[in-house]
Short mmCIF file of C-alpha atoms and ligand atoms in Angstrom, two decimals:
data_model
loop_
_atom_site.label_atom_id
_atom_site.label_comp_id
_atom_site.label_asym_id
_atom_site.label_seq_id
_atom_site.Cartn_x
_atom_site.Cartn_y
_atom_site.Cartn_z
CA UNK A 12 -44.64 -124.62 112.34
CA UNK A 13 -43.20 -121.39 111.08
CA UNK A 14 -39.46 -121.43 110.29
CA UNK A 15 -37.21 -120.18 113.08
CA UNK A 16 -34.51 -118.65 110.90
CA UNK A 17 -34.39 -117.05 107.48
CA UNK A 18 -31.98 -119.79 106.36
CA UNK A 19 -34.41 -122.60 107.32
CA UNK A 20 -37.13 -120.83 105.40
CA UNK A 21 -34.97 -120.33 102.29
CA UNK A 22 -34.11 -124.05 102.34
CA UNK A 23 -37.81 -124.98 102.55
CA UNK A 24 -38.65 -122.56 99.74
CA UNK A 25 -35.91 -124.01 97.55
CA UNK A 26 -37.21 -127.53 98.14
CA UNK A 27 -40.62 -126.43 96.89
CA UNK A 28 -39.05 -124.95 93.75
CA UNK A 29 -40.00 -121.43 94.90
CA UNK A 30 -36.45 -120.05 95.20
CA UNK A 31 -33.92 -119.60 92.39
CA UNK A 32 -30.20 -119.24 92.92
CA UNK A 33 -28.49 -116.92 90.48
CA UNK A 34 -24.76 -117.69 90.24
CA UNK A 35 -23.75 -115.08 87.67
CA UNK A 36 -22.02 -112.11 89.37
CA UNK A 37 -24.39 -109.13 89.72
CA UNK A 38 -23.89 -105.42 90.38
CA UNK A 39 -25.89 -104.40 93.49
CA UNK A 40 -26.36 -100.91 92.02
CA UNK A 41 -28.88 -102.15 89.43
CA UNK A 42 -29.02 -105.80 88.49
CA UNK A 43 -30.87 -107.55 91.40
CA UNK A 44 -33.58 -104.87 91.46
CA UNK A 45 -34.06 -104.68 87.70
CA UNK A 46 -34.33 -108.48 87.42
CA UNK A 47 -36.86 -108.54 90.28
CA UNK A 48 -38.88 -105.87 88.43
CA UNK A 49 -39.14 -108.16 85.39
CA UNK A 50 -40.30 -111.00 87.58
CA UNK A 51 -43.12 -109.00 89.17
CA UNK A 52 -44.09 -107.16 85.98
CA UNK A 53 -44.07 -110.17 83.65
CA UNK A 54 -44.75 -113.40 85.53
CA UNK A 55 -48.14 -114.44 86.91
CA UNK A 56 -48.17 -114.96 90.67
CA UNK A 57 -47.98 -118.75 90.51
CA UNK A 58 -44.76 -118.60 88.47
CA UNK A 59 -42.85 -116.15 90.70
CA UNK A 60 -39.92 -117.15 92.93
CA UNK A 61 -37.56 -115.78 95.55
CA UNK A 62 -34.24 -114.57 94.11
CA UNK A 63 -30.95 -115.59 95.72
CA UNK A 64 -28.03 -113.70 94.17
CA UNK A 65 -25.03 -115.79 95.25
CA UNK A 66 -22.32 -113.61 93.74
CA UNK A 67 -22.51 -109.88 94.29
CA UNK A 68 -19.61 -108.05 92.64
CA UNK A 69 -17.21 -106.77 95.29
CA UNK A 70 -18.88 -108.67 98.17
CA UNK A 71 -18.81 -112.02 99.89
CA UNK A 72 -22.40 -111.43 101.10
CA UNK A 73 -25.27 -112.71 98.89
CA UNK A 74 -28.44 -110.67 98.28
CA UNK A 75 -31.86 -112.30 98.66
CA UNK A 76 -35.11 -110.61 97.67
CA UNK A 77 -38.76 -111.55 96.94
CA UNK A 78 -38.50 -114.79 98.95
CA UNK A 79 -41.10 -113.78 101.57
CA UNK A 80 -43.44 -112.15 99.08
CA UNK A 81 -43.00 -113.77 95.66
CA UNK A 82 -46.53 -115.17 95.98
CA UNK A 83 -49.17 -116.27 98.46
CA UNK A 84 -47.58 -119.74 98.35
CA UNK A 85 -44.13 -118.36 99.30
CA UNK A 86 -45.64 -116.28 102.12
CA UNK A 87 -47.56 -119.32 103.42
CA UNK A 88 -44.31 -121.33 103.35
CA UNK A 89 -42.66 -118.68 105.54
CA UNK A 90 -45.39 -119.18 108.14
CA UNK A 91 -45.46 -122.97 107.73
CA UNK A 92 -49.15 -123.04 106.75
CA UNK A 93 -51.21 -123.68 103.62
CA UNK A 94 -52.26 -120.58 101.63
CA UNK A 95 -55.90 -121.02 102.78
CA UNK A 96 -54.70 -121.00 106.41
CA UNK A 97 -52.92 -117.62 106.40
CA UNK A 98 -55.80 -115.56 107.86
CA UNK A 99 -56.49 -118.14 110.57
CA UNK A 100 -52.79 -118.24 111.47
CA UNK A 101 -52.73 -114.45 112.02
CA UNK A 102 -55.99 -114.55 113.98
CA UNK A 103 -54.45 -117.20 116.28
CA UNK A 104 -51.16 -115.31 116.61
CA UNK A 105 -52.89 -112.02 117.44
CA UNK A 106 -55.13 -113.74 120.01
CA UNK A 107 -52.20 -115.56 121.61
CA UNK A 108 -49.28 -113.12 121.57
CA UNK A 109 -46.06 -114.30 123.19
CA UNK A 110 -43.63 -111.65 124.50
CA UNK A 111 -40.00 -112.09 123.49
CA UNK A 112 -37.20 -113.31 125.74
CA UNK A 113 -33.81 -111.64 126.05
CA UNK A 114 -30.76 -113.85 125.53
CA UNK A 115 -27.06 -113.14 126.16
CA UNK A 116 -25.49 -114.61 123.05
CA UNK A 117 -26.72 -114.00 119.53
CA UNK A 118 -25.96 -115.15 116.02
CA UNK A 119 -26.44 -111.58 114.82
CA UNK A 120 -23.52 -110.46 116.98
CA UNK A 121 -20.90 -113.02 115.92
CA UNK A 122 -19.11 -110.10 114.28
CA UNK A 123 -19.32 -106.62 115.83
CA UNK A 124 -18.08 -103.51 114.05
CA UNK A 125 -18.23 -100.19 115.91
CA UNK A 126 -16.69 -96.72 115.96
CA UNK A 127 -14.52 -95.62 113.06
CA UNK A 128 -14.58 -99.11 111.52
CA UNK A 129 -18.27 -98.71 110.61
CA UNK A 130 -18.75 -98.39 106.85
CA UNK A 131 -22.14 -98.98 105.25
CA UNK A 132 -20.48 -99.88 101.95
CA UNK A 133 -19.35 -103.16 103.56
CA UNK A 134 -22.96 -104.33 103.09
CA UNK A 135 -24.36 -105.01 99.58
CA UNK A 136 -27.30 -102.63 100.00
CA UNK A 137 -29.05 -102.50 96.59
CA UNK A 138 -30.37 -99.59 94.56
CA UNK A 139 -34.06 -100.48 94.08
CA UNK A 140 -35.07 -98.13 91.24
CA UNK A 141 -31.83 -97.98 89.27
CA UNK A 142 -31.44 -94.73 87.37
CA UNK A 143 -33.97 -92.94 89.61
CA UNK A 144 -33.39 -93.57 93.34
CA UNK A 145 -31.07 -91.14 95.08
CA UNK A 146 -28.88 -93.93 96.49
CA UNK A 147 -28.97 -97.48 97.87
CA UNK A 148 -31.83 -98.00 100.33
CA UNK A 149 -32.43 -100.28 103.31
CA UNK A 150 -35.83 -101.93 102.87
CA UNK A 151 -36.18 -103.96 106.04
CA UNK A 152 -37.37 -103.93 109.67
CA UNK A 153 -36.80 -100.67 111.58
CA UNK A 154 -36.85 -100.86 115.41
CA UNK A 155 -37.57 -97.85 117.64
CA UNK A 156 -38.63 -97.46 121.27
CA UNK A 157 -40.93 -95.17 123.25
CA UNK A 158 -38.70 -93.60 125.94
CA UNK A 159 -41.55 -93.23 128.46
CA UNK A 160 -43.18 -96.67 128.21
CA UNK A 161 -40.13 -98.64 127.07
CA UNK A 162 -42.30 -100.36 124.42
CA UNK A 163 -40.56 -101.00 121.11
CA UNK A 164 -42.08 -100.78 117.64
CA UNK A 165 -41.15 -102.48 114.39
CA UNK A 166 -42.13 -101.03 111.02
CA UNK A 167 -40.61 -100.83 107.55
CA UNK A 168 -39.55 -97.29 106.72
CA UNK A 169 -37.52 -96.95 103.55
CA UNK A 170 -34.08 -95.71 104.57
CA UNK A 171 -31.67 -93.83 102.33
CA UNK A 172 -27.95 -94.49 102.64
CA UNK A 173 -26.51 -90.97 102.95
CA UNK A 174 -22.81 -91.79 103.28
CA UNK A 175 -20.57 -94.39 104.95
CA UNK A 176 -21.83 -93.64 108.47
CA UNK A 177 -25.25 -92.03 108.17
CA UNK A 178 -28.72 -92.77 106.76
CA UNK A 179 -32.01 -90.88 106.38
CA UNK A 180 -35.10 -92.98 107.24
CA UNK A 181 -38.50 -91.95 105.91
CA UNK A 182 -39.93 -91.41 109.40
CA UNK A 183 -42.99 -89.43 108.36
CA UNK A 184 -45.07 -87.50 110.92
CA UNK A 185 -47.85 -89.71 112.31
CA UNK A 186 -46.02 -93.00 111.77
CA UNK A 187 -45.29 -95.00 114.90
CA UNK A 188 -41.52 -95.03 114.41
CA UNK A 189 -41.59 -91.22 114.19
CA UNK A 190 -43.73 -90.89 117.34
CA UNK A 191 -41.22 -93.08 119.20
CA UNK A 192 -38.23 -90.99 118.15
CA UNK A 193 -40.03 -87.81 119.29
CA UNK A 194 -40.25 -89.19 122.86
CA UNK A 195 -36.43 -88.81 122.91
CA UNK A 196 -35.71 -85.82 120.71
CA UNK A 197 -38.41 -83.66 122.38
CA UNK A 198 -36.36 -84.05 125.58
CA UNK A 199 -33.17 -83.26 123.70
CA UNK A 200 -31.94 -86.85 123.79
CA UNK A 201 -30.67 -88.99 120.90
CA UNK A 202 -33.26 -91.63 119.89
CA UNK A 203 -32.00 -95.21 119.51
CA UNK A 204 -32.89 -96.91 116.24
CA UNK A 205 -31.87 -100.16 114.53
CA UNK A 206 -32.40 -101.98 111.23
CA UNK A 207 -32.75 -105.76 111.29
CA UNK A 208 -31.90 -107.75 108.16
CA UNK A 209 -32.97 -111.37 107.55
CA UNK A 210 -34.68 -112.04 110.88
CA UNK A 211 -36.97 -115.08 111.41
CA UNK A 212 -39.66 -114.88 108.68
CA UNK A 213 -42.57 -114.41 111.10
CA UNK A 214 -40.83 -111.31 112.48
CA UNK A 215 -40.54 -109.81 108.99
CA UNK A 216 -44.17 -110.56 108.21
CA UNK A 217 -45.48 -109.25 111.56
CA UNK A 218 -43.51 -106.01 111.11
CA UNK A 219 -45.80 -104.76 108.34
CA UNK A 220 -48.93 -105.17 110.51
CA UNK A 221 -50.81 -101.97 111.22
CA UNK A 222 -51.26 -102.42 114.97
CA UNK A 223 -52.45 -99.75 117.43
CA UNK A 224 -49.68 -97.55 118.84
CA UNK A 225 -48.14 -99.23 121.89
CA UNK A 226 -48.54 -102.78 120.57
CA UNK A 227 -45.18 -104.38 119.72
CA UNK A 228 -45.24 -106.52 116.57
CA UNK A 229 -42.66 -108.85 118.14
CA UNK A 230 -45.38 -110.29 120.42
CA UNK A 231 -47.53 -111.43 117.50
CA UNK A 232 -44.42 -112.77 115.76
CA UNK A 233 -43.92 -114.87 118.93
CA UNK A 234 -47.58 -115.92 118.78
CA UNK A 235 -47.05 -116.98 115.18
CA UNK A 236 -43.89 -118.94 116.04
CA UNK A 237 -45.49 -120.52 119.13
CA UNK A 238 -42.47 -119.48 121.21
CA UNK A 239 -40.88 -116.24 122.44
CA UNK A 240 -38.67 -114.60 119.82
CA UNK A 241 -35.08 -114.57 121.14
CA UNK A 242 -33.87 -110.97 121.41
CA UNK A 243 -30.48 -109.57 122.28
CA UNK A 244 -29.41 -106.15 123.53
CA UNK A 245 -27.83 -104.00 120.87
CA UNK A 246 -24.13 -103.27 121.34
CA UNK A 247 -24.29 -99.46 121.20
CA UNK A 248 -27.94 -98.38 121.66
CA UNK A 249 -30.67 -99.18 124.18
CA UNK A 250 -32.82 -101.53 122.08
CA UNK A 251 -33.30 -105.28 121.74
CA UNK A 252 -33.28 -106.96 118.32
CA UNK A 253 -33.97 -110.52 117.05
CA UNK A 254 -30.91 -112.56 118.05
CA UNK A 255 -31.15 -114.92 115.07
CA UNK A 256 -31.09 -112.19 112.43
CA UNK A 257 -28.29 -112.15 109.88
CA UNK A 258 -27.33 -108.45 110.14
CA UNK A 259 -28.21 -105.53 112.46
CA UNK A 260 -27.39 -101.86 111.91
CA UNK A 261 -27.52 -99.68 115.05
CA UNK A 262 -27.76 -95.91 115.16
CA UNK A 263 -28.74 -92.71 116.95
CA UNK A 264 -31.10 -90.03 115.74
CA UNK A 265 -29.90 -86.69 117.15
CA UNK A 266 -32.40 -83.87 117.74
CA UNK A 267 -32.57 -81.30 114.97
CA UNK A 268 -30.31 -82.98 112.42
CA UNK A 269 -32.18 -83.45 109.14
CA UNK A 270 -31.52 -83.87 105.43
CA UNK A 271 -33.52 -84.35 102.23
CA UNK A 272 -34.68 -87.95 101.69
CA UNK A 273 -35.56 -89.40 98.29
CA UNK A 274 -36.48 -89.81 95.55
CA UNK A 275 -37.26 -93.52 95.96
CA UNK A 276 -39.54 -95.66 93.78
CA UNK A 277 -42.72 -96.27 95.78
CA UNK A 278 -45.32 -99.03 96.07
CA UNK A 279 -48.00 -96.81 94.52
CA UNK A 280 -46.18 -97.08 91.19
CA UNK A 281 -44.58 -93.62 91.14
CA UNK A 282 -41.41 -92.06 92.47
CA UNK A 283 -42.09 -90.99 96.07
CA UNK A 284 -41.76 -87.31 96.96
CA UNK A 285 -38.57 -85.81 98.37
CA UNK A 286 -38.93 -84.44 101.91
CA UNK A 287 -36.84 -83.38 104.89
CA UNK A 288 -36.32 -86.23 107.35
CA UNK A 289 -34.13 -86.97 110.39
CA UNK A 290 -30.54 -88.10 109.95
CA UNK A 291 -29.30 -91.19 111.81
CA UNK A 292 -25.62 -91.64 112.74
CA UNK A 293 -24.66 -95.32 112.52
CA UNK A 294 -22.97 -96.55 115.70
CA UNK A 295 -22.52 -100.26 114.91
CA UNK A 296 -22.96 -102.99 112.31
CA UNK A 297 -23.23 -106.48 113.77
CA UNK A 298 -23.73 -109.73 111.85
CA UNK A 299 -23.39 -113.48 111.62
CA UNK A 300 -20.24 -114.89 110.15
CA UNK A 301 -20.89 -115.14 106.39
CA UNK A 302 -24.22 -113.32 106.58
CA UNK A 303 -27.02 -113.11 104.00
CA UNK A 304 -28.39 -109.68 103.00
CA UNK A 305 -32.19 -109.49 102.59
CA UNK A 306 -34.11 -106.55 101.12
CA UNK A 307 -37.80 -106.29 100.15
CA UNK A 308 -38.58 -105.49 96.53
CA UNK A 309 -41.14 -102.65 96.36
CA UNK A 310 -41.84 -99.98 93.67
CA UNK A 311 -44.31 -100.59 90.81
CA UNK A 312 -46.99 -103.04 92.01
CA UNK A 313 -47.41 -105.92 92.26
CA UNK A 314 -44.33 -106.39 94.41
CA UNK A 315 -43.06 -108.13 97.50
CA UNK A 316 -44.14 -105.08 99.49
CA UNK A 317 -47.75 -105.23 98.24
CA UNK A 318 -47.95 -109.00 98.76
CA UNK A 319 -46.69 -109.11 102.34
CA UNK A 320 -48.58 -106.02 103.48
CA UNK A 321 -51.86 -107.33 102.04
CA UNK A 322 -51.59 -110.79 103.52
CA UNK A 323 -50.51 -109.73 107.02
CA UNK A 324 -53.00 -106.91 107.36
CA UNK A 325 -55.96 -109.00 106.12
CA UNK A 326 -55.40 -111.47 108.98
CA UNK A 327 -54.93 -108.72 111.56
CA UNK A 328 -58.08 -106.94 110.34
CA UNK A 329 -60.11 -110.16 110.56
CA UNK A 330 -58.98 -110.68 114.15
CA UNK A 331 -59.80 -107.08 115.12
CA UNK A 332 -63.28 -107.20 113.56
CA UNK A 333 -64.23 -110.56 115.05
CA UNK A 334 -62.65 -110.41 118.48
CA UNK A 335 -62.05 -106.74 119.39
CA UNK A 336 -65.04 -105.06 117.75
CA UNK A 337 -67.64 -107.77 118.36
CA UNK A 338 -68.35 -108.65 114.73
CA UNK A 339 -68.33 -112.48 114.67
CA UNK A 340 -70.49 -112.35 111.51
CA UNK A 341 -67.36 -111.31 109.56
CA UNK A 342 -66.11 -114.55 108.00
CA UNK A 343 -63.16 -113.48 105.84
CA UNK A 344 -61.02 -110.52 104.76
CA UNK A 345 -58.97 -110.10 101.58
CA UNK A 346 -56.80 -107.12 100.64
CA UNK A 347 -56.02 -106.60 96.97
CA UNK A 348 -52.42 -107.79 96.50
CA UNK A 349 -51.81 -105.65 93.44
CA UNK A 350 -51.55 -102.51 95.54
CA UNK A 351 -50.89 -103.50 99.12
CA UNK A 352 -52.26 -103.41 102.64
CA UNK A 353 -51.70 -99.70 102.80
CA UNK A 354 -54.25 -97.45 100.99
CA UNK A 355 -55.59 -100.38 98.96
CA UNK A 356 -58.91 -102.19 98.44
CA UNK A 357 -60.22 -104.55 101.14
CA UNK A 358 -63.05 -106.99 100.54
CA UNK A 359 -64.94 -108.20 103.59
CA UNK A 360 -67.19 -111.28 103.60
CA UNK A 361 -69.86 -111.42 106.30
CA UNK A 362 -73.31 -112.58 107.34
CA UNK A 363 -75.16 -109.30 107.98
CA UNK A 364 -77.35 -109.51 111.09
CA UNK A 365 -79.51 -106.39 110.75
CA UNK A 366 -80.25 -103.57 108.25
CA UNK A 367 -77.12 -101.65 107.20
CA UNK A 368 -74.94 -103.93 109.34
CA UNK A 369 -72.61 -104.48 106.38
CA UNK A 370 -72.25 -100.72 105.84
CA UNK A 371 -71.37 -100.29 109.48
CA UNK A 372 -68.65 -102.96 109.22
CA UNK A 373 -67.32 -101.29 106.06
CA UNK A 374 -67.14 -97.95 107.87
CA UNK A 375 -65.33 -99.57 110.81
CA UNK A 376 -62.68 -100.94 108.44
CA UNK A 377 -62.30 -97.55 106.76
CA UNK A 378 -61.91 -95.83 110.13
CA UNK A 379 -59.43 -98.18 111.75
CA UNK A 380 -57.11 -99.02 108.84
CA UNK A 381 -55.24 -97.17 106.10
CA UNK A 382 -57.44 -98.96 103.50
CA UNK A 383 -58.87 -96.55 100.92
CA UNK A 384 -61.69 -98.65 99.39
CA UNK A 385 -63.81 -101.16 101.30
CA UNK A 386 -66.26 -103.54 99.62
CA UNK A 387 -68.53 -105.70 101.77
CA UNK A 388 -70.12 -108.85 100.32
CA UNK A 389 -72.14 -111.78 101.66
CA UNK A 390 -70.32 -114.91 102.80
CA UNK A 391 -71.41 -116.81 99.67
CA UNK A 392 -68.89 -114.84 97.59
CA UNK A 393 -65.28 -115.95 97.06
CA UNK A 394 -63.53 -112.68 97.94
CA UNK A 395 -60.25 -113.83 96.33
CA UNK A 396 -61.97 -114.30 92.94
CA UNK A 397 -62.44 -110.90 91.33
CA UNK A 398 -65.00 -112.24 88.83
CA UNK A 399 -67.17 -113.35 91.75
CA UNK A 400 -66.77 -110.00 93.53
CA UNK A 401 -67.61 -108.16 90.29
CA UNK A 402 -70.76 -110.27 89.97
CA UNK A 403 -71.79 -109.28 93.51
CA UNK A 404 -71.08 -105.61 92.69
CA UNK A 405 -73.28 -105.83 89.62
CA UNK A 406 -76.10 -107.87 91.11
CA UNK A 407 -76.29 -106.70 94.74
CA UNK A 408 -74.91 -103.14 94.81
CA UNK A 409 -77.05 -100.09 94.10
CA UNK A 410 -74.54 -97.20 94.01
CA UNK A 411 -76.85 -94.37 95.12
CA UNK A 412 -78.08 -96.35 98.12
CA UNK A 413 -75.11 -98.56 98.97
CA UNK A 414 -72.15 -96.16 98.92
CA UNK A 415 -70.68 -94.19 101.82
CA UNK A 416 -68.04 -91.57 101.10
CA UNK A 417 -65.82 -90.63 104.01
CA UNK A 418 -64.23 -87.20 103.66
CA UNK A 419 -61.37 -85.38 105.36
CA UNK A 420 -59.13 -88.38 105.92
CA UNK A 421 -55.51 -87.65 106.74
CA UNK A 422 -53.09 -89.97 104.96
CA UNK A 423 -49.90 -89.82 106.99
CA UNK A 424 -47.67 -91.02 104.18
CA UNK A 425 -47.42 -88.89 101.12
CA UNK A 426 -47.17 -91.69 98.53
CA UNK A 427 -50.56 -91.97 96.84
CA UNK A 428 -50.62 -89.48 93.93
CA UNK A 429 -54.43 -89.34 93.99
CA UNK A 430 -54.29 -87.61 97.38
CA UNK A 431 -50.83 -86.11 97.22
CA UNK A 432 -50.43 -82.44 97.97
CA UNK A 433 -47.36 -80.26 97.80
CA UNK A 434 -46.37 -80.93 101.39
CA UNK A 435 -46.72 -84.17 103.32
CA UNK A 436 -48.21 -82.24 106.26
CA UNK A 437 -51.38 -81.59 104.30
CA UNK A 438 -52.21 -84.85 102.58
CA UNK A 439 -56.02 -85.00 102.90
CA UNK A 440 -57.96 -87.66 101.08
CA UNK A 441 -61.20 -89.62 101.23
CA UNK A 442 -62.42 -93.22 101.43
CA UNK A 443 -65.28 -95.20 99.94
CA UNK A 444 -67.39 -98.02 101.39
CA UNK A 445 -69.42 -100.12 98.93
CA UNK A 446 -72.02 -102.40 100.45
CA UNK A 447 -72.53 -105.22 97.92
CA UNK A 448 -74.55 -107.50 100.21
CA UNK A 449 -78.08 -108.55 99.27
CA UNK A 450 -80.75 -106.28 100.74
CA UNK A 451 -83.75 -108.48 99.84
CA UNK A 452 -84.44 -112.16 99.30
CA UNK A 453 -83.64 -112.33 95.58
CA UNK A 454 -84.78 -115.95 95.25
CA UNK A 455 -82.67 -118.90 94.18
CA UNK A 456 -79.75 -118.85 91.76
CA UNK A 457 -80.31 -119.47 88.05
CA UNK A 458 -78.48 -122.78 88.17
CA UNK A 459 -80.03 -126.27 88.29
CA UNK A 460 -80.42 -127.66 91.83
CA UNK A 461 -77.33 -129.22 93.43
CA UNK A 462 -78.50 -132.86 92.82
CA UNK A 463 -78.76 -132.24 89.09
CA UNK A 464 -75.40 -130.45 88.96
CA UNK A 465 -73.70 -133.33 90.79
CA UNK A 466 -75.33 -135.92 88.49
CA UNK A 467 -74.12 -133.85 85.54
CA UNK A 468 -70.60 -133.90 87.00
CA UNK A 469 -70.65 -137.72 86.94
CA UNK A 470 -71.92 -137.58 83.36
CA UNK A 471 -69.09 -135.13 82.45
CA UNK A 472 -66.53 -137.61 83.77
CA UNK A 473 -68.23 -140.60 82.08
CA UNK A 474 -68.11 -138.86 78.70
CA UNK A 475 -64.42 -138.11 79.26
CA UNK A 476 -64.69 -134.33 78.94
CA UNK A 477 -61.57 -132.41 80.13
CA UNK A 478 -60.93 -132.65 83.90
CA UNK A 479 -61.15 -129.58 86.09
CA UNK A 480 -60.94 -128.53 89.73
CA UNK A 481 -64.25 -127.07 90.88
CA UNK A 482 -63.59 -123.34 91.51
CA UNK A 483 -64.64 -122.08 94.95
CA UNK A 484 -67.01 -119.67 93.19
CA UNK A 485 -68.86 -122.58 91.58
CA UNK A 486 -68.93 -124.58 94.84
CA UNK A 487 -70.47 -121.69 96.74
CA UNK A 488 -73.10 -121.18 94.06
CA UNK A 489 -74.01 -124.84 93.58
CA UNK A 490 -74.27 -125.39 97.35
CA UNK A 491 -77.09 -122.84 97.37
CA UNK A 492 -78.80 -123.82 94.12
C1 LIG B 23 -40.66 -102.24 101.33
C2 LIG B 23 -41.57 -101.44 102.24
C3 LIG B 23 -41.31 -100.09 102.40
C4 LIG B 23 -42.12 -99.32 103.22
N1 LIG B 23 -41.82 -98.00 103.39
C5 LIG B 23 -42.55 -97.26 104.22
C6 LIG B 23 -42.17 -95.90 104.48
O1 LIG B 23 -41.18 -95.41 103.97
N2 LIG B 23 -42.95 -95.18 105.32
C7 LIG B 23 -44.05 -95.72 105.94
O2 LIG B 23 -44.69 -95.02 106.71
N3 LIG B 23 -44.44 -96.99 105.70
C8 LIG B 23 -43.70 -97.76 104.87
N4 LIG B 23 -44.05 -99.07 104.66
C9 LIG B 23 -45.27 -99.60 105.31
C10 LIG B 23 -45.03 -99.87 106.78
O3 LIG B 23 -43.94 -100.72 106.97
C11 LIG B 23 -46.20 -100.54 107.45
O4 LIG B 23 -47.34 -99.75 107.28
C12 LIG B 23 -45.92 -100.74 108.92
O5 LIG B 23 -47.00 -101.28 109.51
C13 LIG B 23 -45.61 -99.46 109.62
O6 LIG B 23 -45.44 -99.72 110.98
P1 LIG B 23 -46.19 -98.85 112.08
O7 LIG B 23 -47.67 -99.09 111.87
O8 LIG B 23 -45.66 -99.48 113.33
O9 LIG B 23 -45.77 -97.42 111.87
C14 LIG B 23 -43.24 -99.89 103.88
C15 LIG B 23 -43.48 -101.25 103.73
C16 LIG B 23 -42.65 -102.04 102.93
C17 LIG B 23 -42.92 -103.51 102.83
#
């Protein structure tokens, strides 16, 4: 079962040795972020850990980062599944969504600060690219609501702290949070908006899903948790937020009020562009007694941002292909974790059923997701093993015949320098689909038949040669030899 609070999850992570407490006092303006950068830049995935900064100078509130997305193992722990079960867990959650329930009392409202007592500097909001970001940034769940349908949306939109009582979220045109705020501001009304910090882990991980507009991520978080997520009405705006979160920041986005947002270090590995964005006036800060502050580490990949976006969106994509688009032959989806579920490289494993079926599936993925490169392989390839995928590319992919280029694609966020233009309104790019499935019967593999390989394995052990775990790549090949 997935953990019901961030604290339960952190305890489970610590037990597994995947969380480190750092007792030395740290300065939120540079130290947590810079240390997290070393972890992602220097340590291999299996050695990474969540970081729990117990003593933040000037604060009684600790900062936690990287816990949800240190590695595939940490992410799987958040969902209460094994790493191999992550895709299946999302497929189940998306097929069995559970709407939230509204409760009267909430942990996240044990302390309520409103009006002139609101000061953002009471929270230890970190600077994530010290020396380069304009100011501290909120990197967490943003909640908005469509005024006409009443349906809420959760997404992560980097949010710049402007002063003690206002912020500037990167609500870029085309993004669902932006569309929601327009349903209010177009009618000259203030749009309600809230940031949720340290909610139940499944809520955080569902938030980064790229769902169709009008689908609320909270329902698939409920599906993942196997129970409705408890939500509570905000104190000053007309939204509901996860009741068991540690901290909630409420605000109003007034029509016409804008400011420059950025620079902020982005997941593509460069400083994101500076653009004009709406200003939000903070109306309340509510929190648990003795709360924990949580912020995602992003910037130069790999990062927590790239890890969580890849893993969530691979599962959601698999569900959409198999159950919404009638492609049961698709057996697995992997999104490159070095760059993230947005604009990255997806690898699809499938059993093609007819000529060019695999190309069609690749084009579907390109059309319905932000993914920039799509590679389709047969289901005898381990799509998480890049050496196996490279082998398929070399042995089954004929570039002139097996490539589709898709032109005139609008990228609604202006973060990928390869497609960046001077203004975010005109960010046109392209996509590529590579079909690396076999087009003919190429015969059997150049390995001895399975019986001989298994006899040789016994011989290996008898001789006392070094022990090994059979890689999935080898299993798949030997099974067909
Ligand atoms: C740390 C972090 C920062 C992000 N910042 C942004 C951002 O500023 N703008 C944006 O459009 N997407 C950003 N994303 C990606 C979105 O959260 C993600 O695509 C999400 O699905 C958007 O929700 P939506 O599809 O409901 O709009 C960020 C993700 C993470 C993990």
